[in-house]
mmCIF file of C-alpha atoms in Angstrom:
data_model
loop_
_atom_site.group_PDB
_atom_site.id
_atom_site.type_symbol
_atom_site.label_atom_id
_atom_site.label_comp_id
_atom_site.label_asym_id
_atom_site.label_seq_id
_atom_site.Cartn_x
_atom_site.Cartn_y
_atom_site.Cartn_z
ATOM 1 C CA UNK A 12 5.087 -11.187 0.987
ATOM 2 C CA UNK A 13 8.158 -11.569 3.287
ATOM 3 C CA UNK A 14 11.572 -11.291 1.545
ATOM 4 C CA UNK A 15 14.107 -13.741 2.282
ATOM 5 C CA UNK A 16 17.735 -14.110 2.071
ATOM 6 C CA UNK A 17 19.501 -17.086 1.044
ATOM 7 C CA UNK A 18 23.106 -17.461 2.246
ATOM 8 C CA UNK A 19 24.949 -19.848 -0.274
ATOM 9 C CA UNK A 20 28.482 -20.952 0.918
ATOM 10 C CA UNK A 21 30.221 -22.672 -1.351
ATOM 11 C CA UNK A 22 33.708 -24.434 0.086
ATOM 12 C CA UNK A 23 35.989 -24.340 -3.195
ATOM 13 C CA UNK A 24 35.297 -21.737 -4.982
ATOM 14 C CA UNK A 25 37.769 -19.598 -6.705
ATOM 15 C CA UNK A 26 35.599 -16.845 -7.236
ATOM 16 C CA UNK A 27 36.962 -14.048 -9.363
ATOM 17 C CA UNK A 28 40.093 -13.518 -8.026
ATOM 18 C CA UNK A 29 43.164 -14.526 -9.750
ATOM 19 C CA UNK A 30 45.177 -15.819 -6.825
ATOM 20 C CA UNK A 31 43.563 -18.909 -4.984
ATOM 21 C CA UNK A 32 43.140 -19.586 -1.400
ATOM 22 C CA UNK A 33 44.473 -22.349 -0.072
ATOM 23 C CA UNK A 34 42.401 -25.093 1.762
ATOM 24 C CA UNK A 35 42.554 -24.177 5.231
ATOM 25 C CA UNK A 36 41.726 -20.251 4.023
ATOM 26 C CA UNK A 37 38.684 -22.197 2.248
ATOM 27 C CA UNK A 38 38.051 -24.092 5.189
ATOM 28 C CA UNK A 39 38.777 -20.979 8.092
ATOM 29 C CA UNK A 40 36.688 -18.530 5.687
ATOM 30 C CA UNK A 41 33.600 -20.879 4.778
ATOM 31 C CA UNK A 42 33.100 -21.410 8.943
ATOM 32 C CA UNK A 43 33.721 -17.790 9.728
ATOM 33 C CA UNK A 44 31.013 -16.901 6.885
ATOM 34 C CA UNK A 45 28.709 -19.747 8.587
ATOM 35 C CA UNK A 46 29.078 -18.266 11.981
ATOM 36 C CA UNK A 47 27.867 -14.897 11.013
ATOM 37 C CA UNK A 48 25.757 -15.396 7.798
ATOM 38 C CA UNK A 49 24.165 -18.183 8.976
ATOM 39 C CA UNK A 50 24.348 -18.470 12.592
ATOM 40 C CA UNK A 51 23.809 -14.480 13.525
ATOM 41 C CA UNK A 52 27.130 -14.854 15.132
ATOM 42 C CA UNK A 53 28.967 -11.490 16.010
ATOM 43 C CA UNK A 54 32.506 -10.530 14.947
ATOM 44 C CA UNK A 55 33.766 -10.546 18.114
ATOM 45 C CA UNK A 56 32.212 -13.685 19.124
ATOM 46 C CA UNK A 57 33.729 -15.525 15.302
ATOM 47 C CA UNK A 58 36.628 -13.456 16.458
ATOM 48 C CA UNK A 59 37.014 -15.342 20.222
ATOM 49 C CA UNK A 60 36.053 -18.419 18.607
ATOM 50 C CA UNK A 61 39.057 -18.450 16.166
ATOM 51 C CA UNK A 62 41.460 -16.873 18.263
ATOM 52 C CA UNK A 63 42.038 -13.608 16.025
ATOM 53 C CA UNK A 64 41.052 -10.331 15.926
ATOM 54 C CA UNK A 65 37.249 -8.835 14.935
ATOM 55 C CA UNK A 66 39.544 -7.082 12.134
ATOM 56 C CA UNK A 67 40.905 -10.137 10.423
ATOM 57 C CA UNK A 68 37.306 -11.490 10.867
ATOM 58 C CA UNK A 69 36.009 -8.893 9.168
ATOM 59 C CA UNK A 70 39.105 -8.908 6.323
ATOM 60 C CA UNK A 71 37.940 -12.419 5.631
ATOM 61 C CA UNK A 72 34.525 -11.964 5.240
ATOM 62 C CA UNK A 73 34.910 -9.325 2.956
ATOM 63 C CA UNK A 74 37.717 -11.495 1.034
ATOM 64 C CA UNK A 75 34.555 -14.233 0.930
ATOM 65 C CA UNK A 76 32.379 -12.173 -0.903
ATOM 66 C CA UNK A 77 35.143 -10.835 -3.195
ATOM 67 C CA UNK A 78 35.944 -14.251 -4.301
ATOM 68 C CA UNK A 79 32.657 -15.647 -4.284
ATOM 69 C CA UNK A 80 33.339 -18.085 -1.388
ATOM 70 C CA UNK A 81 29.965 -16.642 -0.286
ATOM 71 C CA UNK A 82 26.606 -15.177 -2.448
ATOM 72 C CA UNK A 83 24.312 -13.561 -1.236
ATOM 73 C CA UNK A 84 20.411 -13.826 -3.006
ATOM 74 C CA UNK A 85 17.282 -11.446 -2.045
ATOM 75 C CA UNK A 86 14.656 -13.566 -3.027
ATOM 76 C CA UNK A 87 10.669 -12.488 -3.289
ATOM 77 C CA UNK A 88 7.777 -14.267 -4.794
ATOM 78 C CA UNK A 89 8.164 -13.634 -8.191
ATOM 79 C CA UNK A 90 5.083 -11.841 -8.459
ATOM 80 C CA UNK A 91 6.204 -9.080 -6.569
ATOM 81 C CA UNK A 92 9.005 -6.482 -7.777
ATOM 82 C CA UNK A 93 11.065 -5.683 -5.661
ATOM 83 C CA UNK A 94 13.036 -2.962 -7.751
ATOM 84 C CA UNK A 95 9.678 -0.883 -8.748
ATOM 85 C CA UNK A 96 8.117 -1.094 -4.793
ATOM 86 C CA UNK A 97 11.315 0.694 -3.394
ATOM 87 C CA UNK A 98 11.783 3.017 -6.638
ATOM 88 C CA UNK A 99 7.877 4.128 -6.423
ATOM 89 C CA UNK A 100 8.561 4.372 -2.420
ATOM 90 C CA UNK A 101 11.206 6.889 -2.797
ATOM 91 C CA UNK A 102 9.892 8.878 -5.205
ATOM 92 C CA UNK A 103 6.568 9.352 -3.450
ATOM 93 C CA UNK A 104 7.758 9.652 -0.281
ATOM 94 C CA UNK A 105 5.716 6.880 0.987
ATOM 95 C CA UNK A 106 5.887 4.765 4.022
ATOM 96 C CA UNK A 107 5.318 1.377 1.986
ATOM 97 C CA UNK A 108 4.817 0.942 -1.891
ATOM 98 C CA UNK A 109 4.407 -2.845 -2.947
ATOM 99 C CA UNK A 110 4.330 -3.112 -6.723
ATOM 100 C CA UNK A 111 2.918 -6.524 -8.160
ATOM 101 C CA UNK A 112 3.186 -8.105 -11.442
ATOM 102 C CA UNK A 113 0.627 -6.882 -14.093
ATOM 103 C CA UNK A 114 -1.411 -10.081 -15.889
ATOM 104 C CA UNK A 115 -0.291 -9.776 -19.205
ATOM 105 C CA UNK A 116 -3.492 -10.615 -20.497
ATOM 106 C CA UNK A 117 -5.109 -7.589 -18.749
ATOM 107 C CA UNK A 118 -3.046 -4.658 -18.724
ATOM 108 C CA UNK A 119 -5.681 -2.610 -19.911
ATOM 109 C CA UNK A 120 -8.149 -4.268 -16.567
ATOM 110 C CA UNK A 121 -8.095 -1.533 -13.611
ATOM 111 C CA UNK A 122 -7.146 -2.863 -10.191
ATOM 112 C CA UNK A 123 -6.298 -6.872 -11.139
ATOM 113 C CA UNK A 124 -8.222 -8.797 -8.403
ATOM 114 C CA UNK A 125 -4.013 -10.089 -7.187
ATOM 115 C CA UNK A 126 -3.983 -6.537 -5.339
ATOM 116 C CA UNK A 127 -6.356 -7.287 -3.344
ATOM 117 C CA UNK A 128 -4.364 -10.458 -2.409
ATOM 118 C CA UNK A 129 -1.660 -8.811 -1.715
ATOM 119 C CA UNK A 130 -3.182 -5.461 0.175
ATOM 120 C CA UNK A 131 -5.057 -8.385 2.154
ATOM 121 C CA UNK A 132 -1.525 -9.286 3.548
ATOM 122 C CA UNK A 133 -0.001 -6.322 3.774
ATOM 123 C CA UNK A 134 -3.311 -4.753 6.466
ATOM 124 C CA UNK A 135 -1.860 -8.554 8.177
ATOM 125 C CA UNK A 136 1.585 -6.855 8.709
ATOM 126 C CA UNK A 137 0.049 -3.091 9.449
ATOM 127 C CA UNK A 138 -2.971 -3.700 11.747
ATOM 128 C CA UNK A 139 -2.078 -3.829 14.998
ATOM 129 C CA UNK A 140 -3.844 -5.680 18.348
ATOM 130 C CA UNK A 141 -6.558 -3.048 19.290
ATOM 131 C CA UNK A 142 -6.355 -1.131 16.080
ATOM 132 C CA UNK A 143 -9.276 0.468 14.210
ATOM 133 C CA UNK A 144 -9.498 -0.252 10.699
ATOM 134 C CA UNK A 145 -11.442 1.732 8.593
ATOM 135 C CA UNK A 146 -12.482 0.286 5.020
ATOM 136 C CA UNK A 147 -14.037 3.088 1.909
ATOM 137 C CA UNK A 148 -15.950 1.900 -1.265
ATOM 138 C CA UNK A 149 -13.670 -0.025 -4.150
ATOM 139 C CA UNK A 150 -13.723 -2.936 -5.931
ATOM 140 C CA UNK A 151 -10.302 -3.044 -4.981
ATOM 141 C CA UNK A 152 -11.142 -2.878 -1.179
ATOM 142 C CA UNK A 153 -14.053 -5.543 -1.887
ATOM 143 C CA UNK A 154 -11.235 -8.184 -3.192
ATOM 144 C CA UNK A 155 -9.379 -7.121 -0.317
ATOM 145 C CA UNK A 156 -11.610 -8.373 2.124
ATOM 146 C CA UNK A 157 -12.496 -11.485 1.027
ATOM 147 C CA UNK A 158 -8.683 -12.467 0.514
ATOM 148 C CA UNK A 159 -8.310 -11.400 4.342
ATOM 149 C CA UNK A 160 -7.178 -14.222 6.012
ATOM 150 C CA UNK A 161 -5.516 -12.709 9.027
ATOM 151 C CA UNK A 162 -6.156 -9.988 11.295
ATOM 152 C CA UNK A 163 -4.855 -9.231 14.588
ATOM 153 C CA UNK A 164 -8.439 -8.328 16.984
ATOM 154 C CA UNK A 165 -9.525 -5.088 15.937
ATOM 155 C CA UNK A 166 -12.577 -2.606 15.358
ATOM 156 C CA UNK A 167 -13.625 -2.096 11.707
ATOM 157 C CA UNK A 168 -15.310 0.565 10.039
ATOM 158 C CA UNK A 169 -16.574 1.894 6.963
ATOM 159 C CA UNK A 170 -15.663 5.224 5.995
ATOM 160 C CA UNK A 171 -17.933 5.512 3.200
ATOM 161 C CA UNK A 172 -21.797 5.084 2.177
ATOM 162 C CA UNK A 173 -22.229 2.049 0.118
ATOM 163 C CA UNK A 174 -22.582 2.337 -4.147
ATOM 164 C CA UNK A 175 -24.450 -0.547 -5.847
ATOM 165 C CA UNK A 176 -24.665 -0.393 -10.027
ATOM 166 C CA UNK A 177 -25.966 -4.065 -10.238
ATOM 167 C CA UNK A 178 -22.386 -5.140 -9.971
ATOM 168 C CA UNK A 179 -21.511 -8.621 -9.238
ATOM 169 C CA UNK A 180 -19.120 -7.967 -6.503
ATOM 170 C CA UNK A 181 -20.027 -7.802 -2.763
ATOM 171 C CA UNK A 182 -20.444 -4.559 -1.121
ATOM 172 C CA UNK A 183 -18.677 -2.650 1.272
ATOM 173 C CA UNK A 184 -21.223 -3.314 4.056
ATOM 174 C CA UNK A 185 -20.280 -7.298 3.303
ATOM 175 C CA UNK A 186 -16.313 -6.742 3.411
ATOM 176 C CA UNK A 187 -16.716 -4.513 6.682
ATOM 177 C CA UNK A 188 -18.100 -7.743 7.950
ATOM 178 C CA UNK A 189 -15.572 -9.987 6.399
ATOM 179 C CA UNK A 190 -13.086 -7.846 8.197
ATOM 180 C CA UNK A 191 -14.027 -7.749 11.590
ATOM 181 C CA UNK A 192 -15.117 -11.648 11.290
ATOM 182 C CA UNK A 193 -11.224 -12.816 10.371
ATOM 183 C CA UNK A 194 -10.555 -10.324 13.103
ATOM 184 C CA UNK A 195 -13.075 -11.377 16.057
ATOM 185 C CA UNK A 196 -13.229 -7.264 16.433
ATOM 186 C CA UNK A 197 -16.819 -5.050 16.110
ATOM 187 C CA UNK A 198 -17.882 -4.007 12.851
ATOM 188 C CA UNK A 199 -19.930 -1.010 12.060
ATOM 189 C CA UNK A 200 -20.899 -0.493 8.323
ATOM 190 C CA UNK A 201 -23.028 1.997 7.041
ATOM 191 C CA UNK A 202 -26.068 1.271 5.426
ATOM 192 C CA UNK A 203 -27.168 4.368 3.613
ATOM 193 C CA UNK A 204 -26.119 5.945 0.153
ATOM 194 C CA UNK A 205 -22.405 7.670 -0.724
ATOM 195 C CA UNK A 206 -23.986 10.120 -2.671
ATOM 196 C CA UNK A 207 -27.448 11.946 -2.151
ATOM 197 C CA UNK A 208 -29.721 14.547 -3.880
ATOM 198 C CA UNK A 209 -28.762 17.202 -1.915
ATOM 199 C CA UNK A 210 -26.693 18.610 1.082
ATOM 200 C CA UNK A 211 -29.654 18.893 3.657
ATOM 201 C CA UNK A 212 -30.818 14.940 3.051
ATOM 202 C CA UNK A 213 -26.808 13.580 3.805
ATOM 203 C CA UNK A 214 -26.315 15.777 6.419
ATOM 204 C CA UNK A 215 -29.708 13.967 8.348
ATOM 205 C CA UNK A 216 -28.469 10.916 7.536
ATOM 206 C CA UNK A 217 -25.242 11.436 9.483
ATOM 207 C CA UNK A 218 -27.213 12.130 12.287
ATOM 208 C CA UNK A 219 -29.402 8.959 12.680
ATOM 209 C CA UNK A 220 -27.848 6.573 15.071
ATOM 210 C CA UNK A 221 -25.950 3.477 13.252
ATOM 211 C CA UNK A 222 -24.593 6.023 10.753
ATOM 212 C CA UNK A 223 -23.670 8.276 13.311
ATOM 213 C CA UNK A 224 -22.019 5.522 15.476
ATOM 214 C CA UNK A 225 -19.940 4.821 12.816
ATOM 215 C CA UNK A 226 -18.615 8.446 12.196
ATOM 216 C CA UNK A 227 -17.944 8.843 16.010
ATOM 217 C CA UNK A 228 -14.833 6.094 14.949
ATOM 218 C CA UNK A 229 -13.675 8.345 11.820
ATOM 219 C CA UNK A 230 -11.252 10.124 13.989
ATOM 220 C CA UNK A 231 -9.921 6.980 15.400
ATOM 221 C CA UNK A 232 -8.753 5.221 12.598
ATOM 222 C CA UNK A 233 -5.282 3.712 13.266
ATOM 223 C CA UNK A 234 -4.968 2.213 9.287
ATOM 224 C CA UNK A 235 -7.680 3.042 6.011
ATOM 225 C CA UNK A 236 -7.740 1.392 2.910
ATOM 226 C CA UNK A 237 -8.648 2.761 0.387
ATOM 227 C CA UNK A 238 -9.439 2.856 -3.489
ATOM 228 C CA UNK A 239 -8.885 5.315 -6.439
ATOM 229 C CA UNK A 240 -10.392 6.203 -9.509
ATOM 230 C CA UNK A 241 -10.235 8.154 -12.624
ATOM 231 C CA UNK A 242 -12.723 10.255 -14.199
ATOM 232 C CA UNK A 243 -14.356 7.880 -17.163
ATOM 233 C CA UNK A 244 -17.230 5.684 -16.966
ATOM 234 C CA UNK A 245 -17.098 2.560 -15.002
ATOM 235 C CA UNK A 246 -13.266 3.517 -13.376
ATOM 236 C CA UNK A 247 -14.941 6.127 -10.818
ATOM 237 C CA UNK A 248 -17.952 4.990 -8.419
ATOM 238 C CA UNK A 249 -18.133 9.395 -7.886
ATOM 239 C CA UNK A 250 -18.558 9.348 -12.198
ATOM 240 C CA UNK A 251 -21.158 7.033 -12.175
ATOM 241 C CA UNK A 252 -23.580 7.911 -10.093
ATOM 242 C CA UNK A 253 -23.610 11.600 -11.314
ATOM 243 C CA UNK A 254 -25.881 13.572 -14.012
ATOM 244 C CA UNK A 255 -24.455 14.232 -17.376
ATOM 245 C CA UNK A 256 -24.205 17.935 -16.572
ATOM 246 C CA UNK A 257 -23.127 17.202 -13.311
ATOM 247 C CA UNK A 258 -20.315 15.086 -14.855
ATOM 248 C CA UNK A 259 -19.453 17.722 -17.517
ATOM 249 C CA UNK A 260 -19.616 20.366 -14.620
ATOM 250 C CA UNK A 261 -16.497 18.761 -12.710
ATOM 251 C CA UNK A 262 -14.888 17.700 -15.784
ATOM 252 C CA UNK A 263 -14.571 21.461 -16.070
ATOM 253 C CA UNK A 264 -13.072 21.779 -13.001
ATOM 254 C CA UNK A 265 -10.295 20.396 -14.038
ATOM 255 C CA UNK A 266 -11.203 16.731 -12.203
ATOM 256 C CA UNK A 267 -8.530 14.068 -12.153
ATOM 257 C CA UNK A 268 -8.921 11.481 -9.758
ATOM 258 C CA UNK A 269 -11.766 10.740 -7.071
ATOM 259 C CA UNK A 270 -11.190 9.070 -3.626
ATOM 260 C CA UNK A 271 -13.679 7.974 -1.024
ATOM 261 C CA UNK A 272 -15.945 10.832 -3.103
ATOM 262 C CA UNK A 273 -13.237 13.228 -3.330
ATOM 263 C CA UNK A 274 -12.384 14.970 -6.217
ATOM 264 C CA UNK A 275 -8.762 15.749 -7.520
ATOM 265 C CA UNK A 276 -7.164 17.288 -10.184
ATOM 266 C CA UNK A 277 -3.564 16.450 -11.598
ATOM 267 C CA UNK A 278 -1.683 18.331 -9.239
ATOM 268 C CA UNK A 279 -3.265 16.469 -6.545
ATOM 269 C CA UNK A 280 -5.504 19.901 -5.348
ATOM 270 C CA UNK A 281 -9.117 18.949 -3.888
ATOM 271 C CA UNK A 282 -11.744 20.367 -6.162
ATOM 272 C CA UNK A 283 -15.613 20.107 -5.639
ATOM 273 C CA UNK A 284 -15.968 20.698 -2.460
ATOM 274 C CA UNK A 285 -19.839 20.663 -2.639
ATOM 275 C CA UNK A 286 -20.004 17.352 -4.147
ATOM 276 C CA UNK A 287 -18.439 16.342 -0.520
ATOM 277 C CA UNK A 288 -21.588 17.917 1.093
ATOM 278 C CA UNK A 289 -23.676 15.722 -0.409
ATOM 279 C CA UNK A 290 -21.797 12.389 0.288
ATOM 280 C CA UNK A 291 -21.827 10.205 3.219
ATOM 281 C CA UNK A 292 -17.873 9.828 3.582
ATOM 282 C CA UNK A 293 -14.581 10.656 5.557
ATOM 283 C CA UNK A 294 -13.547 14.096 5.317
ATOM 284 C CA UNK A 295 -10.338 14.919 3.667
ATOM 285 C CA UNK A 296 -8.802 16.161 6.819
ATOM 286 C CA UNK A 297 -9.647 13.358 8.823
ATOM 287 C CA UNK A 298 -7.955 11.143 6.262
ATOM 288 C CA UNK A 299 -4.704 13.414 6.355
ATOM 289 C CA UNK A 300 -4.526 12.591 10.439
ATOM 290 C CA UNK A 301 -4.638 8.863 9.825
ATOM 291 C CA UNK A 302 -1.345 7.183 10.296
ATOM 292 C CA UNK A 303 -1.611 4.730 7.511
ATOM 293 C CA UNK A 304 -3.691 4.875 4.712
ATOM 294 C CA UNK A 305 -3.147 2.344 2.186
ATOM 295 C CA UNK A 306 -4.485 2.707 -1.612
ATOM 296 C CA UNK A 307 -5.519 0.070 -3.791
ATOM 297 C CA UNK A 308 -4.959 0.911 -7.407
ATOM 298 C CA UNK A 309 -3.338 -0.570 -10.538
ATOM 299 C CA UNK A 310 -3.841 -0.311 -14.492
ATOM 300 C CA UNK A 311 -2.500 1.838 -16.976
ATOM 301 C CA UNK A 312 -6.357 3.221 -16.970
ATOM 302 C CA UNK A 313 -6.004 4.754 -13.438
ATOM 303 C CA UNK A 314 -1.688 5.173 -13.939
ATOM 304 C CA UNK A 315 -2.709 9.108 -14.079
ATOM 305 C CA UNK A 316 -5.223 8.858 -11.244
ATOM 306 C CA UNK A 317 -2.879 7.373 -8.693
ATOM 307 C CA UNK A 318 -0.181 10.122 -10.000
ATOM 308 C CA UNK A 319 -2.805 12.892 -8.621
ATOM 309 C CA UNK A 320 -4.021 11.294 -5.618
ATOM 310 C CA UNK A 321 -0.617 10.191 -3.940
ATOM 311 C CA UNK A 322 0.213 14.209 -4.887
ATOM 312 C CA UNK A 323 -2.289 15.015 -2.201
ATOM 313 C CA UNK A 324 -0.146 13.839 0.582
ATOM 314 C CA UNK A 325 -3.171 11.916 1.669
ATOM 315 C CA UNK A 326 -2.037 8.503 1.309
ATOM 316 C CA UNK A 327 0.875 7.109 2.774
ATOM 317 C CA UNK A 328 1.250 3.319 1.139
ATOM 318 C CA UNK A 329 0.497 2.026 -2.200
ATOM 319 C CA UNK A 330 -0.876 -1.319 -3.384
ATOM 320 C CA UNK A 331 -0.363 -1.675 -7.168
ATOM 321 C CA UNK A 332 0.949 -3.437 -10.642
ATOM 322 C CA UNK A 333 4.074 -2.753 -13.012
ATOM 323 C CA UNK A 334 1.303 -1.595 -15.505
ATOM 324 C CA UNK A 335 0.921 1.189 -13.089
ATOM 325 C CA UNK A 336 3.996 2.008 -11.784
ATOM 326 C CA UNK A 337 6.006 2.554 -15.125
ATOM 327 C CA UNK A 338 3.691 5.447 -15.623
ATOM 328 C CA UNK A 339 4.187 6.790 -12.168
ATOM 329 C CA UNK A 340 7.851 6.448 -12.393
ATOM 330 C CA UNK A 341 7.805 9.696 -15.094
ATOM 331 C CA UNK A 342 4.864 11.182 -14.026
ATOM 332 C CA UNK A 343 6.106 14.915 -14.174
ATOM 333 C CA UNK A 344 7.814 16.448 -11.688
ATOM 334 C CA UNK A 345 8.930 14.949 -8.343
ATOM 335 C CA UNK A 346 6.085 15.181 -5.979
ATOM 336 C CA UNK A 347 6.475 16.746 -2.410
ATOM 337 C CA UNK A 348 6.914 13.348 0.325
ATOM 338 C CA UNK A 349 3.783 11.803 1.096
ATOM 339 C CA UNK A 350 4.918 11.252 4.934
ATOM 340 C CA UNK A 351 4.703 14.627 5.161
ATOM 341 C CA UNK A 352 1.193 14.526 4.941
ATOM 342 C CA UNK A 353 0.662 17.887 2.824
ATOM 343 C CA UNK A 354 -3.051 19.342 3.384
ATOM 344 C CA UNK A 355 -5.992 18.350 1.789
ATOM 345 C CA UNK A 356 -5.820 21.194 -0.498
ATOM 346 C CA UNK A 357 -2.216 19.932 -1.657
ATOM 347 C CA UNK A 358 -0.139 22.421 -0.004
#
């Protein structure tokens, strides 16, 4: 995932100008550009070296690149681009945005298992020696984990209860463990249901003791990943597990986009709130005081999904494909900076 940049110095180049330099110019300028390009020499010390002044060292550097005596190349892997991360960045307002390269033969696929591969080293970069990682529900998080092959020591957590529709993947309680294995750190999952019959049954289940062991670290999370989902059948783990009516009630609503059982609409407002009373999960607030929170989303299915969600001001990095991004790129207005970390009502 690291950029590079490759330093080409080429010794008889004309370059675009019309007037060539001479062969000791070529030879003078191609060692000055090695000493700093190359070398991480300073101008002063090129400057000492040569016996001139840190001005005509600088004057001939810039003459190198004029003439093409030097290039300059940022290279990434070419399944990352470069040009959409820092455009969707900026426009967002977020700390990182890492855009990947869709599949052509699934841009229609939500989440392309490659984020995950990517996310996976991007928590390598963010996750810090004694840092507490907390991990929600998502496919997307699920492929995360198990492309995890570096972690600094850390504690890791799950912020959400776990979802199972017969799906093939591994759960959330597995890629809590996955983490905190490739990290040597504590795990504490949560074995009990996101989403319950009714307010009065989740809010005992917080209080037996593994579940509530694992809330006491909510407020401690240094970095969360998390994933994102639109309202449709088998894009939203929150759409799935509800009633028809129930469904139809916070379609009415005005619902957008769900994360970690929170609902959205398109202007990135929470709406619902009782659904959240019901559902084992991080509160919206307690996401909002988390340093880094990193979503895992891609696909022109969820394009409008992300759009309301990173509105929220609850996320502050992005994981996803050119698919995606495009969409998010004229999404409607310019939303307010995610770093600024509006509240969880969008404000």
């Amino acid at each position: 995932m690291n950029s590079s940049e490759e330093i080409a110095v080429s010794g008889m180049s004309a370059g675009r100008s019309a007037v060539r330099m001479g062969p000791a110019e070529l030879v003078q300028a191609a060692a000055m550009a090695r000493r700093f390009y190359l070398e991480g020499k300073s101008k002063i010390q090129i400057a000492e070296e040569f016996g001139v002044s840190r001005f005509k060292v600088a004057r001939v550097l810039e003459t190198a690149l004029e003439r093409d005596l030097v290039r300059i190349e940022i290279r990434v892997p070419a399944e990352l681009d470069a040009e959409r991360s820092d455009a969707l960045r900026a426009r967002y307002g977020l700390r990182h945005a890492v855009v990947v390269e869709s599949p052509a033969e699934a841009e229609e696929t939500p989440d392309p298992e490659n984020l995950g591969e990517v996310a996976a080293d991007l928590l390598g970069e963010l996750v810090d020696e004694g840092a507490v990682l907390g991990l929600a529900w998502g496919r997307s998080t699920i492929h995360m984990a198990a492309a995890l092959d570096r972690l600094p020591p850390c504690t890791v957590v799950q912020l959400t209860g776990v979802y199972d529709a017969g799906t093939s993947e591994r759960g959330s309680v597995e890629a809590v463990r996955r983490a905190a294995q490739v990290s040597g750190g504590d795990a504490h999952p949560i074995y009990a249901p996101m989403l319950l019959p009714d307010a009065a049954t989740a809010a005992a289940l917080r209080h037996q003791t593994g579940i509530a062991r694992a809330f006491e670290y909510f407020d401690k999370v240094t970095v969360a990943c998390v994933s994102i989902g639109s309202w449709e059948p088998g894009i939203s783990t929150v759409h799935d597990m509800l009633s028809d009516e129930e469904r139809a009630h916070y379609a009415s609503l005005g619902v957008a986009a769900e994360m970690a059982a929170h609902l959205f609409d398109a202007e990135g407002r929470r709406i619902g709130r009782d659904l959240g009373e019901r559902c084992i999960t991080v509160k919206a607030d307690q996401l909002r005081r988390i340093p880094e929170v990193v979503a895992i989303a891609g696909g022109q299915r969820k394009a409008a999904a992300i759009d309301a969600v990173l509105r929220s001001g609850l996320v502050t990095s992005l994981v996803t494909d050119t698919s995606a991004a495009d969409y998010l790129m004229t999404a409607g207005p310019t939303p307010k900076p995610a770093l600024g970390r509006n509240d969880p009502d969008g404000h």
